Coordinates of C-alpha atoms and ligand atoms in Angstrom, one line a residue:
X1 CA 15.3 -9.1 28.9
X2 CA 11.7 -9.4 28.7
X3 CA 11.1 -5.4 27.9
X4 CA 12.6 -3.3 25.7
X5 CA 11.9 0.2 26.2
X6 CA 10.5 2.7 23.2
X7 CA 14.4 4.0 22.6
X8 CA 16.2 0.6 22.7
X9 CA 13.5 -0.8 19.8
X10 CA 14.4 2.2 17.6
X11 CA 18.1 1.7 18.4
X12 CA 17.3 -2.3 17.4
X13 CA 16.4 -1.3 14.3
X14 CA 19.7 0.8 13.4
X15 CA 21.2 -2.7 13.8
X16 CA 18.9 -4.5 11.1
X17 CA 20.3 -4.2 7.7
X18 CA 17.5 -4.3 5.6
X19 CA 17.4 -3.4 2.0
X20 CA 14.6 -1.1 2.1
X21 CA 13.9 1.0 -1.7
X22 CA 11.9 4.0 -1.4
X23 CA 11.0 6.6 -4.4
X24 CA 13.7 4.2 -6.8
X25 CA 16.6 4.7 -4.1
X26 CA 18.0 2.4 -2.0
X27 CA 17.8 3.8 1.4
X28 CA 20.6 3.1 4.3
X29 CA 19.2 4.7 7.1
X30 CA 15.9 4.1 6.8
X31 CA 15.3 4.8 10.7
X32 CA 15.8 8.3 10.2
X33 CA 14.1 9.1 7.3
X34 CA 11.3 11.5 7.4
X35 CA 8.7 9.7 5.3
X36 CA 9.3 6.5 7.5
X37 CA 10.2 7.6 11.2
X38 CA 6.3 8.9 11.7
X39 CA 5.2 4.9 11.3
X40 CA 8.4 3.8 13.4
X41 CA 7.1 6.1 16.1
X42 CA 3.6 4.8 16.2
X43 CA 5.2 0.9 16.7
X44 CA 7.8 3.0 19.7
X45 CA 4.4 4.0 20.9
X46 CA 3.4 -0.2 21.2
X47 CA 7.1 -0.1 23.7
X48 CA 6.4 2.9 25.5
X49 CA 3.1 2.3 26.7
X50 CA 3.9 -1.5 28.0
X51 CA 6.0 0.5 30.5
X52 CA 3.5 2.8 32.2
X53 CA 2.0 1.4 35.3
X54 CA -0.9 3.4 34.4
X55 CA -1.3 0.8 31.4
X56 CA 0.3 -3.0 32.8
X57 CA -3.5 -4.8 33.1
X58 CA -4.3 -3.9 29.1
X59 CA -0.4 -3.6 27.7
X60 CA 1.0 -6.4 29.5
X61 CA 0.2 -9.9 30.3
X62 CA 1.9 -12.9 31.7
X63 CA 3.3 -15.8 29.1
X64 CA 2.2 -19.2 29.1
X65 CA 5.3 -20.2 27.5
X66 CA 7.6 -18.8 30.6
X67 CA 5.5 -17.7 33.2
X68 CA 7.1 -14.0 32.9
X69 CA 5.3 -10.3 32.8
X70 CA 5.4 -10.0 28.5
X71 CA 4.6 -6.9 26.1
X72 CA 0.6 -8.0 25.3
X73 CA 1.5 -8.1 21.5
X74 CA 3.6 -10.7 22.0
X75 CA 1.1 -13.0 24.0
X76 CA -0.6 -16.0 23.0
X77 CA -4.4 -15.6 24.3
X78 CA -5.4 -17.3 27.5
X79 CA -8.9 -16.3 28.0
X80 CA -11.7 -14.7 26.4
X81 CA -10.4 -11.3 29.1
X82 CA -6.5 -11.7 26.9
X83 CA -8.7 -11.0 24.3
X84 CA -11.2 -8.4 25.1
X85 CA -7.9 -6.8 26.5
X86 CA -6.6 -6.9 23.3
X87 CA -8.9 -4.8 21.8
X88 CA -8.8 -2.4 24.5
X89 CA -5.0 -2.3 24.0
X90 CA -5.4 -1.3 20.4
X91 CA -7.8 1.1 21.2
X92 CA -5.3 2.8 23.2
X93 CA -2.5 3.2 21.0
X94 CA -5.0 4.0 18.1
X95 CA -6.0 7.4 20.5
X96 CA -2.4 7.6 21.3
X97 CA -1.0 7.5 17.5
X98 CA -3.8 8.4 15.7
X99 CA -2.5 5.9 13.0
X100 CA -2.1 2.3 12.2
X101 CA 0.4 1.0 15.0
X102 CA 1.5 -2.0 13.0
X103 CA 2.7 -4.4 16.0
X104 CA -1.0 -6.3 15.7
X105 CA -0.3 -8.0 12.3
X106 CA 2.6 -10.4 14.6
X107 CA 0.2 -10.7 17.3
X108 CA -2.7 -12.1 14.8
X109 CA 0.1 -14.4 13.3
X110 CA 1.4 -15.9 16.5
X111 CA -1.9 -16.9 17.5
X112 CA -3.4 -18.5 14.4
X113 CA 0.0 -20.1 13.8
X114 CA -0.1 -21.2 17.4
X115 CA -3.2 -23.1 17.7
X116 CA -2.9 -24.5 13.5
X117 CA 0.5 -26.0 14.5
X118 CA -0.7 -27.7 17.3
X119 CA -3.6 -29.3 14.9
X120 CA -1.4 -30.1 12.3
X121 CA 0.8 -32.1 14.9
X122 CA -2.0 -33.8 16.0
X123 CA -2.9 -35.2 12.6
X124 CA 0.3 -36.0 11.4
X125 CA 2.9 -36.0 13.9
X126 CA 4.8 -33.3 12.9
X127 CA 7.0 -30.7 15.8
X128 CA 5.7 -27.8 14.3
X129 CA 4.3 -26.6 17.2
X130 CA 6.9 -27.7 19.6
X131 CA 9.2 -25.4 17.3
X132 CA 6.7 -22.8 17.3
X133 CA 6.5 -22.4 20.9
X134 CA 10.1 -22.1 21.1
X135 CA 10.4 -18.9 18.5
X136 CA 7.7 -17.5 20.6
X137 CA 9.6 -17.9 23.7
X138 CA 12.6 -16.3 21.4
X139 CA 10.0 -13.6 20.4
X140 CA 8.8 -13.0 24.0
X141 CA 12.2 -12.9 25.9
X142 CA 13.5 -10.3 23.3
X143 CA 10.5 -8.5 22.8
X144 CA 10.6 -8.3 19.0
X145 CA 8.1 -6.4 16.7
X146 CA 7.3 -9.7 14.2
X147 CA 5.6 -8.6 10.7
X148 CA 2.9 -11.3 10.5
X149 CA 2.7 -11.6 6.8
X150 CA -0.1 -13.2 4.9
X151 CA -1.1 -10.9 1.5
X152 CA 0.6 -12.4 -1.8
X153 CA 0.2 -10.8 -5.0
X154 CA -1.8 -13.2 -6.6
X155 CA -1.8 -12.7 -10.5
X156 CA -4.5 -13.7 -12.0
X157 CA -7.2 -14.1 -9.5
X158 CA -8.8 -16.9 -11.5
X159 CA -6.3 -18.8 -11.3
X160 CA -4.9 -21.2 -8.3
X161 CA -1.4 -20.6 -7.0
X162 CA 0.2 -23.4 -9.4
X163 CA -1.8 -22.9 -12.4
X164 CA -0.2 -18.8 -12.2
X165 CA 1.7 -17.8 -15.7
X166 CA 4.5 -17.0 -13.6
X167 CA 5.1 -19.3 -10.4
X168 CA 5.9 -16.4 -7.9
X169 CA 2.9 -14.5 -7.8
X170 CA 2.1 -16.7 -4.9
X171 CA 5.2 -17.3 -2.6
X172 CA 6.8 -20.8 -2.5
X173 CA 8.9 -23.6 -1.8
X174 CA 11.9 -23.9 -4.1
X175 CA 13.6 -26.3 -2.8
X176 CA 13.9 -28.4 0.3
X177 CA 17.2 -29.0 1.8
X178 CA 18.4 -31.0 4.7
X179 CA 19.0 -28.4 6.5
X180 CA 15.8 -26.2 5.6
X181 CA 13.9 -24.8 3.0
X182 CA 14.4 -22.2 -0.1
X183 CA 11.4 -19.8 -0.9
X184 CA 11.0 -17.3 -3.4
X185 CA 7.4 -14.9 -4.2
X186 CA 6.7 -12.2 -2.6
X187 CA 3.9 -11.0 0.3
X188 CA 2.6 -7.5 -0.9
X189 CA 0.7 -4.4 1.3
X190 CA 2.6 -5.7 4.5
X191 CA 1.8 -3.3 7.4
X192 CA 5.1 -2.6 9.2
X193 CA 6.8 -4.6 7.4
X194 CA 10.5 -2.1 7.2
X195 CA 9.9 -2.2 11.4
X196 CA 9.9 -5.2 12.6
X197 CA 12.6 -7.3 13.0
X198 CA 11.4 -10.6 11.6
X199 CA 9.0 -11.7 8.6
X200 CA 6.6 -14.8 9.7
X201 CA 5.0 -15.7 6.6
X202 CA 1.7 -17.5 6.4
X203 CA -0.4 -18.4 3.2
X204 CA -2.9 -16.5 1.7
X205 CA -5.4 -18.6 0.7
X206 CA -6.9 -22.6 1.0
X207 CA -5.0 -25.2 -1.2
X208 CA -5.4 -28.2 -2.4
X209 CA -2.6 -30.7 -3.3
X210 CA -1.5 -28.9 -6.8
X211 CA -0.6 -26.2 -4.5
X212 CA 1.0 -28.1 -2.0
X213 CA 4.2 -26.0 -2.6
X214 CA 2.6 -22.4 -1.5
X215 CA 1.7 -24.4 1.5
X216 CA 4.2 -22.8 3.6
X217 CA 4.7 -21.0 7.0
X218 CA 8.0 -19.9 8.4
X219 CA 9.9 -17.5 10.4
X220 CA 13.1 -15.1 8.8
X221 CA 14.7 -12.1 10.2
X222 CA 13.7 -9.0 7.7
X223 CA 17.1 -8.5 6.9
X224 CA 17.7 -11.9 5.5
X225 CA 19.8 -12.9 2.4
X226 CA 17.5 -11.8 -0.3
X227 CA 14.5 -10.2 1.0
X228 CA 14.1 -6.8 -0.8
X229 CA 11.3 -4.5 0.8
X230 CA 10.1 -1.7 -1.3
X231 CA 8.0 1.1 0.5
X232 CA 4.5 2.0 -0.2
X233 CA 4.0 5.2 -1.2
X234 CA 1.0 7.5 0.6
X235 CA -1.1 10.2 -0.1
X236 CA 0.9 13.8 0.3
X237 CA 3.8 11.9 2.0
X238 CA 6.4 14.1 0.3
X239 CA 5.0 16.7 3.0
X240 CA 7.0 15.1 5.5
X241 CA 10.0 16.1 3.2
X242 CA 9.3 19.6 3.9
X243 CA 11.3 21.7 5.8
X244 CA 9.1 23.1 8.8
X245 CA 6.2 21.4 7.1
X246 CA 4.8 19.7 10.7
X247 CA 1.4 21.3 10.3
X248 CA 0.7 20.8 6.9
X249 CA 1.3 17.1 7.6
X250 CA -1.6 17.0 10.2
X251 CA -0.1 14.6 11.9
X252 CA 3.9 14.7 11.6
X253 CA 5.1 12.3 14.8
X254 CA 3.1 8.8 13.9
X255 CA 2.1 7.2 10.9
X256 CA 1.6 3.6 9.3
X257 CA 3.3 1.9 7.2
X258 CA 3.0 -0.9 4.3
X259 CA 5.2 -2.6 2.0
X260 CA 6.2 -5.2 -0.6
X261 CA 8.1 -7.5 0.6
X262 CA 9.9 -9.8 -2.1
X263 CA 11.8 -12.8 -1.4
X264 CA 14.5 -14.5 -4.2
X265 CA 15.7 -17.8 -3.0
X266 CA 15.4 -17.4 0.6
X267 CA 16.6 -19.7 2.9
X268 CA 14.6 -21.1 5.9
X269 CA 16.1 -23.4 8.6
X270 CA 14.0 -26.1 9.6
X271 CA 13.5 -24.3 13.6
X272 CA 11.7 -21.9 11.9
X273 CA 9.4 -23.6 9.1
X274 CA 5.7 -24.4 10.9
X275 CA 4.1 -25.1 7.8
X276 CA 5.6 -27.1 4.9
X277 CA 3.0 -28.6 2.1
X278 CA 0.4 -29.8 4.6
X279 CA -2.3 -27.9 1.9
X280 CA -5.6 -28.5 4.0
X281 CA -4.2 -26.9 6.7
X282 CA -3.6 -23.1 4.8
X283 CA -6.8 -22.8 5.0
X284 CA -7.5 -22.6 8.6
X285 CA -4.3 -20.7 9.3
X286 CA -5.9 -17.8 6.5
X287 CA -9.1 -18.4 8.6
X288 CA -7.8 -17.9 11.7
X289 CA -5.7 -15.1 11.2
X290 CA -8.2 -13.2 9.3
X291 CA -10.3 -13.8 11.7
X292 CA -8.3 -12.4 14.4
X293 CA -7.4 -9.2 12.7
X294 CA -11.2 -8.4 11.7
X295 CA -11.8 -8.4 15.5
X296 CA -8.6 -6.0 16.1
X297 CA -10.1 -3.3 13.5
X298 CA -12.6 -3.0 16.5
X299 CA -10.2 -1.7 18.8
X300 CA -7.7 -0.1 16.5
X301 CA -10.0 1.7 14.3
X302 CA -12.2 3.0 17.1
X303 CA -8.8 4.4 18.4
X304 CA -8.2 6.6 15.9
X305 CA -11.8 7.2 15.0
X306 CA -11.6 8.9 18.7
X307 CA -8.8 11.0 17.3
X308 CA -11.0 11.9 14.5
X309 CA -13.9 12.6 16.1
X310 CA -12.4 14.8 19.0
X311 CA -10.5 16.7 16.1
X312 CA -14.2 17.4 14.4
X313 CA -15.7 18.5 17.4
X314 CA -12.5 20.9 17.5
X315 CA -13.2 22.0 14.2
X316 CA -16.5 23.2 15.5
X317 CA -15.3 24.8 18.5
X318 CA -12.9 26.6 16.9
X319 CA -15.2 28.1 14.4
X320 CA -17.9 29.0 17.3
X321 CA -20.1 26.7 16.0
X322 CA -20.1 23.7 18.5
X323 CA -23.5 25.0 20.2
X324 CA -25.6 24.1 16.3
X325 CA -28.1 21.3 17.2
X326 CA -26.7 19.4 13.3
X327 CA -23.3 19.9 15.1
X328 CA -24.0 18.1 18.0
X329 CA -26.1 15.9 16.3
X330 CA -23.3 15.0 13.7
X331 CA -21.1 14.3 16.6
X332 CA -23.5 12.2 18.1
X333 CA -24.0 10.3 15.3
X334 CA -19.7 9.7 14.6
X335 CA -19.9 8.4 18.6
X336 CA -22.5 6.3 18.0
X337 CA -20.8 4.4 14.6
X338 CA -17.7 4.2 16.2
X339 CA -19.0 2.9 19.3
X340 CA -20.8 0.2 17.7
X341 CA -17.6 -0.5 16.1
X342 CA -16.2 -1.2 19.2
X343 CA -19.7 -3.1 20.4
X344 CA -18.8 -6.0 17.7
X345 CA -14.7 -6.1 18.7
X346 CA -15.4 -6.8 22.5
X347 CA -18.6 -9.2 21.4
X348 CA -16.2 -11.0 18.9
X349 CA -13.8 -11.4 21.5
X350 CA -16.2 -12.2 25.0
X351 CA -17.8 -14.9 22.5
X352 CA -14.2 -16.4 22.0
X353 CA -13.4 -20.1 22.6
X354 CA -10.5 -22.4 23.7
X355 CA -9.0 -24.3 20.5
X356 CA -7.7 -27.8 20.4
X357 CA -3.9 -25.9 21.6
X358 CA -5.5 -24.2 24.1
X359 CA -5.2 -20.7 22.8
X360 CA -8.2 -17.9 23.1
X361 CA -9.8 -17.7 19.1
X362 CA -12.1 -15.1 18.7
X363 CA -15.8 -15.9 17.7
X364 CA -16.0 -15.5 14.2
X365 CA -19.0 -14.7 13.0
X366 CA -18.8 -11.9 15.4
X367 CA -15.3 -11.4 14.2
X368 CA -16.7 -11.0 10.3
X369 CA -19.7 -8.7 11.2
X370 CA -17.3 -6.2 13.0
X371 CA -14.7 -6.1 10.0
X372 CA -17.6 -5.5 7.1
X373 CA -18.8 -2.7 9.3
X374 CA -15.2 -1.2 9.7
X375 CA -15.6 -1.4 6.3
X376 CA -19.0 1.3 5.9
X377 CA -18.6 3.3 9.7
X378 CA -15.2 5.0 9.5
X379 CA -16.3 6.6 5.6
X380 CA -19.3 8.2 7.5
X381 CA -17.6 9.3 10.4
X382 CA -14.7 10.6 7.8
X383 CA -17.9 11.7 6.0
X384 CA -19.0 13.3 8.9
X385 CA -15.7 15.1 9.8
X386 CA -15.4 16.5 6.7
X387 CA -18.6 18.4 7.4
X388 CA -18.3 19.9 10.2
X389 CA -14.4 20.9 8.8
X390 CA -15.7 22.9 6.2
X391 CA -13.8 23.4 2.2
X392 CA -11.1 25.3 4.2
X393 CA -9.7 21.9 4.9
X394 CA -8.3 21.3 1.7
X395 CA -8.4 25.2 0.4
X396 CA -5.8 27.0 3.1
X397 CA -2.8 27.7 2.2
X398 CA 0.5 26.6 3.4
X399 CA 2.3 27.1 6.9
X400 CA 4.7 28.8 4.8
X401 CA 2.6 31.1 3.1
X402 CA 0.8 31.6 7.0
X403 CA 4.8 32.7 8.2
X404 CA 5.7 34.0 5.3
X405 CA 6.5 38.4 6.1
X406 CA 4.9 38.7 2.5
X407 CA 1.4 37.0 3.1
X408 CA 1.4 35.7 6.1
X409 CA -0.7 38.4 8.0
X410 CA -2.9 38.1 5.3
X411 CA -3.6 34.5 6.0
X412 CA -3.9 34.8 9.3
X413 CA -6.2 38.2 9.2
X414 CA -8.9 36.1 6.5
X415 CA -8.4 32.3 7.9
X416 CA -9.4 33.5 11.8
X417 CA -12.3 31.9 13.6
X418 CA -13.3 32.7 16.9
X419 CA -12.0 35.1 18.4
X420 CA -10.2 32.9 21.5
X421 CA -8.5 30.7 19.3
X422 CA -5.2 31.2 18.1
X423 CA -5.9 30.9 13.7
X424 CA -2.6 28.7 13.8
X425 CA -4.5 25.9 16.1
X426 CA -7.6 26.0 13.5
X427 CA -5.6 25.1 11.1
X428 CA -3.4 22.7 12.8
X429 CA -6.4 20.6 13.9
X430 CA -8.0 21.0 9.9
X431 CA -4.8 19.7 9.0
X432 CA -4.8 16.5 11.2
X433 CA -8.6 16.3 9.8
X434 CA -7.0 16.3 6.1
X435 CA -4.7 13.6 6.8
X436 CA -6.9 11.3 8.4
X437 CA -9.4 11.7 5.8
X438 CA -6.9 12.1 2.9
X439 CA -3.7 12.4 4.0
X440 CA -1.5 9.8 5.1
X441 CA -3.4 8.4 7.8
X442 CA -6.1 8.0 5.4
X443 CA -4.3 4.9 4.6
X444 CA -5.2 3.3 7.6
X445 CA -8.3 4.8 8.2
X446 CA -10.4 4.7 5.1
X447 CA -8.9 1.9 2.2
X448 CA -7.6 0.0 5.2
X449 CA -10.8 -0.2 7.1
X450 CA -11.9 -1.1 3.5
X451 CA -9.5 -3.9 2.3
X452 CA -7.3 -4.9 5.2
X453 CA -8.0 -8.0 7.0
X454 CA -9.7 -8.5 4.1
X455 CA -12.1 -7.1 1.1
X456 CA -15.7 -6.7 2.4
X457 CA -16.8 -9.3 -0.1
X458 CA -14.3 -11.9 1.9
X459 CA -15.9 -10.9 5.1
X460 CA -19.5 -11.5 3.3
X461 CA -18.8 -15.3 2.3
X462 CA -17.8 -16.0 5.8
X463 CA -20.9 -14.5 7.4
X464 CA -22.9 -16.3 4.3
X465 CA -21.1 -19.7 5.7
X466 CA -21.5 -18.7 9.3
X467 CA -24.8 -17.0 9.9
X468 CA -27.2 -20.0 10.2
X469 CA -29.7 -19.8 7.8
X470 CA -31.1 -23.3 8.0
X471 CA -31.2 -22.9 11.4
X472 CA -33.1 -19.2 11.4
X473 CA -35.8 -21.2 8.9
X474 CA -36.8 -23.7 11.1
X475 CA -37.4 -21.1 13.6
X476 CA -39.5 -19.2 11.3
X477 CA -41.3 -22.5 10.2
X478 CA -41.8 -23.3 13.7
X479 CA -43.4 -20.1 14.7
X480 CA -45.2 -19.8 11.4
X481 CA -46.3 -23.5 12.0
X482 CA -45.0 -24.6 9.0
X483 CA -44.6 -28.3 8.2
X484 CA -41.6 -30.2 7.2
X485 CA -41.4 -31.3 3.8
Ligands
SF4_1 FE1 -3.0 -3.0 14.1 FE2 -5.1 -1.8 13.0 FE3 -2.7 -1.4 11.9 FE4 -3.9 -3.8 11.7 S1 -4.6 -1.8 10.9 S2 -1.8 -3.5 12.3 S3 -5.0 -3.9 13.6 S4 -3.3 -0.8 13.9
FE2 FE1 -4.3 -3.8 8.9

């Protein structure tokens, strides 16, 4: 098949029989629900734009596994191009959605999984890999949306997985089996977890042989025996339950999405377990994988930081303000942060090597430095957008109350800005301001940028391990003409 198109992933979806729990109710259909369509439409959006010529070089590329024309999110990195075209890709839907598109988390997982099985094979000859290679193929030919799933609760924090009060709070091996293996835990804050059709599970953190257990990687479609995914709840999402609500959502066709996903007894066939109690190796599967989503923050958050921008400089337009020098400035200065956001995800990813598989892996120092300032730039720019918005953005009133025979030509006679602009677009594009800063997309865009692919702190220890300060004192020795000691 090779392609689906957007339409024929939604319909793939209706087929999935996911137990999905949302406000404390089971929901059937969750495809059509209001509060979770929006973040199915953004992943559409990941479909749709693989088949517009306009779009092959940066949505498409050609498998290494087959030799066919693939959706890019499905690809295993070939060069250090796969993966400055990766970036570019997210930027792209991130402009397009002006949400989190959820499709990258797979993407991440495929690759890191990709190049750890091949080492763990190496040292212990194991057909992880082998197996690997063949779910991708199974992943590429259908096309699937893969939730690459890495977060576990994690209890008490001081505490290793085995040492937890209760065993779950980390997910793990049960029981092995002949014919596979039995997990139960749970993987929490999963981004797109309710659309994609399969869960690939990776551990959350480095383990040593106590832990051996949690040492696990494996493959399950989302609707398996036993997987129960409850929806995350987002700022002012009961807007989307409004009738005739669209503006006040700010943004009412795309969205994100995260979850808890918990898992009682699950069963794994062997074909699809790529990691099973080999502890050392968790580590670099974490390592790899976070690595790899830090550097897609620099695409996808630059996206949408676009939309956010463009909707500021709106803001000022609209209120025939956009000729103030501290407007332009302002804008000037949003351009500039995202920008260099972008700077450190195409650095990360020209600076990328070959691993031991043969797979692209980004540099990751670089990798680091563009996630911990993902985690400062987009609060200024948001800052920033605020600004120029003015209080109106959270004061107006409703669309009701702006078509409502009563009040309604009030609101429209006292919330007017320039004259050429119809009051209904200055407050649509306030709106789209308000959920970007606060709203739902504010998920994605602020406490994402802040905590996914990591807490800043996890992004500090890595540039603490990776930033070469022995090697930046010998050069100041040298200079300084400082002996040895
Ligand atoms: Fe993709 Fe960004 Fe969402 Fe992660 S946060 S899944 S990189 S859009
Ligand atoms: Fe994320």
């Amino acid at each position: 098949m090779g392609f689906m198109t957007a339409q024929e992933y939604i319909e793939s979806l209706r087929k999935l029989k996911t137990v999905v729990y949302l406000f404390g109710e089971r929901v059937e259909n969750f495809v059509d629900h209001p509060v979770i369509r929006p973040s199915i439409n953004s992943v559409a959006m990941t479909y749709a734009l693989a088949q517009n010529p306009e779009y092959q070089e940066i949505m498409t590329a050609v498998s290494n596994l087959t030799g066919e024309r693939i959706n890019r999110f499905c690809h295993i990195h070939q060069s250090t191009e796969d993966l400055i075209n990766k970036v570019k890709m997210q930027r792209l839907l991130g402009e397009k959605t002006g949400a989190c598109f959820q499709r990258c988390v797979g993407m991440d997982a495929f690759n890191a999984i990709y190049s750890t099985t091949f080492e763990i094979d190496q040292k212990y000859g194991t057909v992880y890999h082998q197996r690997f290679c063949d779910y991708m193929k199974y992943v590429q030919e259908k096309d699937l949306t893969i939730d690459g799933a890495m977060t576990d609760p994690k209890g008490d924090r001081g505490l290793s997985p085995s040492r937890q009060e209760d065993p779950d709070l980390y997910l793990h091996i049960v029981e092995k089996r002949q014919d596979g293996i039995v997990v139960t835990g749970a993987k929490a804050h999963q981004t797109g977890a309710v659309n994609s059709h399969e869960q690939l599970i990776m551990p959350t953190i480095a383990m040593r042989e106590a832990d051996k257990a949690y040492a696990v990687s494996f493959a399950v479609p989302s609707d398996a025996k036993g997987i129960t995914m409850i929806y995350g709840r987002q700022s002012c999402d009961t807007r989307k339950l409004e009738e005739g609500g669209c503006m006040d959502c700010g943004n009412c066709k795309f969205g994100g999405q995260e979850a808890l996903v918990a898992f009682d007894r699950v069963f794994v066939p062997w074909e699809r377990v790529f990691l099973c109690e080999e502890y050392e190796f968790a580590g670099i599967m974490v390592e790899r994988f976070a690595g790899y989503h830090r550097q897609s923050y620099g695409g996808c958050k630059t996206g949408v930081g676009d939309v956010l921008i463009g909707a500021a400089a709106l803001a000022a337009e609209f209120n025939g303000v956009e000729k103030a020098a501290h407007i332009k400035d302002k804008l000037i200065e949003m351009m500039h942060l995202n920008e260099t956001l972008y700077c450190c995800g195409i650095a990360c990813s020209a600076e990328g090597k070959a691993t031991e598989s043969g797979n692209y892996q980004i540099d990751n120092l670089l990798a680091n430095v563009c996630k911990q300032n993902v985690t400062r730039f987009p609060y200024e720019i948001a800052r920033l957008a605020e600004d120029i918005a003015g209080g109106l953005m959270v004061t107006m009133p409703s669309e009701k109350d702006f078509n409502s025979p009563e009040v309604g030509a009030l609101c429209r006679k006292y919330f007017k800005g320039s004259s050429k602009v119809d009051v209904m677009d200055r407050m649509k594009v306030l709106r789209l301001i308000e959920n970007m800063t606060l709203g739902t997309a504010a998920v994605g865009y602020r406490t994402e940028s802040l905590h996914g692919a990591g807490s800043p702190q996890a992004q500090r220890i890595m540039i603490g391990r990776q930033g070469g300060l022995d090697e930046k004192k010998k050069l100041a020795r040298n200079i300084a003409g400082i002996m040895d000691i």
